[in-house]
């Protein structure tokens, strides 16, 4: 019985967060508790709690006596997020090289190819899952959770800038993933960490250039 309210709160939080990260709730869009409660067929309390959690993640701003607003995409915040990834993800792969099981490292082979080029969302999901799998392979749950949050929020940056999506070359990015997988499976921590750092740095350059041209940033 006691688990049900917590489960409801978590489900509402996850649903609203997903809408924001997928840009279905667009940057700068205003939201009201009553509207979201009706949309998700819940009371206003779990919606309010979810929005306050999302405020802590810097995805939402509380507007006193007005409601809530999806935070616009800030170039400076995007830079901070991607620089954080450059510090955290190499640490994750270094630990993965040392501590991950052979079975877990073999599982990275699933990311050696990407063939579904029908829509951008498919590649974004593939890319997110690859980076999350690297973080999980570290065996460090705190680092993996922090990295996953950053990776998911990076998806929003990419979606928020269509020019950034068009500028992606899936074949080149998959080749970079394959090089990282090779290094991790060889347990070459130094090379793997360097390749991940360079890979995220290239993403930073591409995304920030696209966001600087977008009309939805602040």
GROMACS .gro file of N, CA and C in nm, residues 20-23 26-27 71-74 124 153-165 207 210-211 213-217:
model
   96
   20UNK      N    1   0.990   1.660  -2.155
   20UNK     CA    2   1.084   1.773  -2.167
   20UNK      C    3   1.207   1.733  -2.246
   21UNK      N    4   1.263   1.617  -2.216
   21UNK     CA    5   1.386   1.575  -2.284
   21UNK      C    6   1.361   1.544  -2.431
   22UNK      N    7   1.239   1.503  -2.464
   22UNK     CA    8   1.203   1.477  -2.603
   22UNK      C    9   1.156   1.603  -2.675
   23UNK      N   10   1.154   1.715  -2.599
   23UNK     CA   11   1.108   1.844  -2.652
   23UNK      C   12   0.961   1.841  -2.692
   26UNK      N   13   0.817   2.197  -2.504
   26UNK     CA   14   0.926   2.270  -2.570
   26UNK      C   15   0.996   2.366  -2.476
   27UNK      N   16   1.124   2.395  -2.501
   27UNK     CA   17   1.194   2.497  -2.424
   27UNK      C   18   1.117   2.629  -2.425
   71UNK      N   19   1.261   2.524  -1.894
   71UNK     CA   20   1.376   2.612  -1.912
   71UNK      C   21   1.422   2.613  -2.057
   72UNK      N   22   1.454   2.733  -2.105
   72UNK     CA   23   1.512   2.744  -2.238
   72UNK      C   24   1.650   2.680  -2.239
   73UNK      N   25   1.698   2.649  -2.356
   73UNK     CA   26   1.831   2.588  -2.369
   73UNK      C   27   1.935   2.700  -2.365
   74UNK      N   28   2.016   2.699  -2.265
   74UNK     CA   29   2.120   2.800  -2.248
   74UNK      C   30   2.252   2.749  -2.304
  124UNK      N   31   1.958   0.908  -3.195
  124UNK     CA   32   1.975   0.969  -3.063
  124UNK      C   33   1.961   0.864  -2.953
  153UNK      N   34   2.014   1.458  -2.072
  153UNK     CA   35   1.993   1.601  -2.095
  153UNK      C   36   2.066   1.648  -2.220
  154UNK      N   37   2.171   1.580  -2.259
  154UNK     CA   38   2.238   1.612  -2.386
  154UNK      C   39   2.147   1.582  -2.504
  155UNK      N   40   2.062   1.480  -2.491
  155UNK     CA   41   1.965   1.451  -2.597
  155UNK      C   42   1.877   1.573  -2.623
  156UNK      N   43   1.837   1.640  -2.517
  156UNK     CA   44   1.752   1.758  -2.531
  156UNK      C   45   1.826   1.868  -2.608
  157UNK      N   46   1.955   1.883  -2.582
  157UNK     CA   47   2.033   1.983  -2.653
  157UNK      C   48   2.034   1.955  -2.803
  158UNK      N   49   2.050   1.827  -2.835
  158UNK     CA   50   2.054   1.790  -2.976
  158UNK      C   51   1.919   1.812  -3.042
  159UNK      N   52   1.813   1.768  -2.975
  159UNK     CA   53   1.680   1.786  -3.033
  159UNK      C   54   1.642   1.933  -3.045
  160UNK      N   55   1.691   2.014  -2.951
  160UNK     CA   56   1.654   2.156  -2.951
  160UNK      C   57   1.717   2.232  -3.067
  161UNK      N   58   1.813   2.170  -3.133
  161UNK     CA   59   1.878   2.237  -3.245
  161UNK      C   60   1.875   2.145  -3.366
  162UNK      N   61   1.783   2.167  -3.455
  162UNK     CA   62   1.769   2.081  -3.572
  162UNK      C   63   1.893   2.085  -3.659
  163UNK      N   64   1.958   2.200  -3.665
  163UNK     CA   65   2.080   2.208  -3.746
  163UNK      C   66   2.188   2.116  -3.690
  164UNK      N   67   2.189   2.101  -3.555
  164UNK     CA   68   2.286   2.011  -3.495
  164UNK      C   69   2.260   1.867  -3.534
  165UNK      N   70   2.132   1.831  -3.546
  165UNK     CA   71   2.098   1.695  -3.586
  165UNK      C   72   2.138   1.673  -3.732
  207UNK      N   73   2.735   2.077  -3.107
  207UNK     CA   74   2.610   2.120  -3.045
  207UNK      C   75   2.612   2.268  -3.013
  210UNK      N   76   2.560   2.477  -3.317
  210UNK     CA   77   2.421   2.474  -3.363
  210UNK      C   78   2.331   2.556  -3.271
  211UNK      N   79   2.351   2.542  -3.140
  211UNK     CA   80   2.267   2.617  -3.046
  211UNK      C   81   2.288   2.767  -3.059
  213UNK      N   82   2.314   2.931  -3.310
  213UNK     CA   83   2.237   2.981  -3.423
  213UNK      C   84   2.087   2.964  -3.403
  214UNK      N   85   2.047   2.895  -3.296
  214UNK     CA   86   1.906   2.865  -3.275
  214UNK      C   87   1.835   2.981  -3.208
  215UNK      N   88   1.706   2.991  -3.233
  215UNK     CA   89   1.627   3.101  -3.178
  215UNK      C   90   1.569   3.068  -3.041
  216UNK      N   91   1.587   2.943  -2.995
  216UNK     CA   92   1.522   2.901  -2.871
  216UNK      C   93   1.617   2.897  -2.754
  217UNK      N   94   1.738   2.950  -2.771
  217UNK     CA   95   1.834   2.949  -2.662
  217UNK      C   96   1.833   3.085  -2.594
   0.00000   0.00000   0.00000
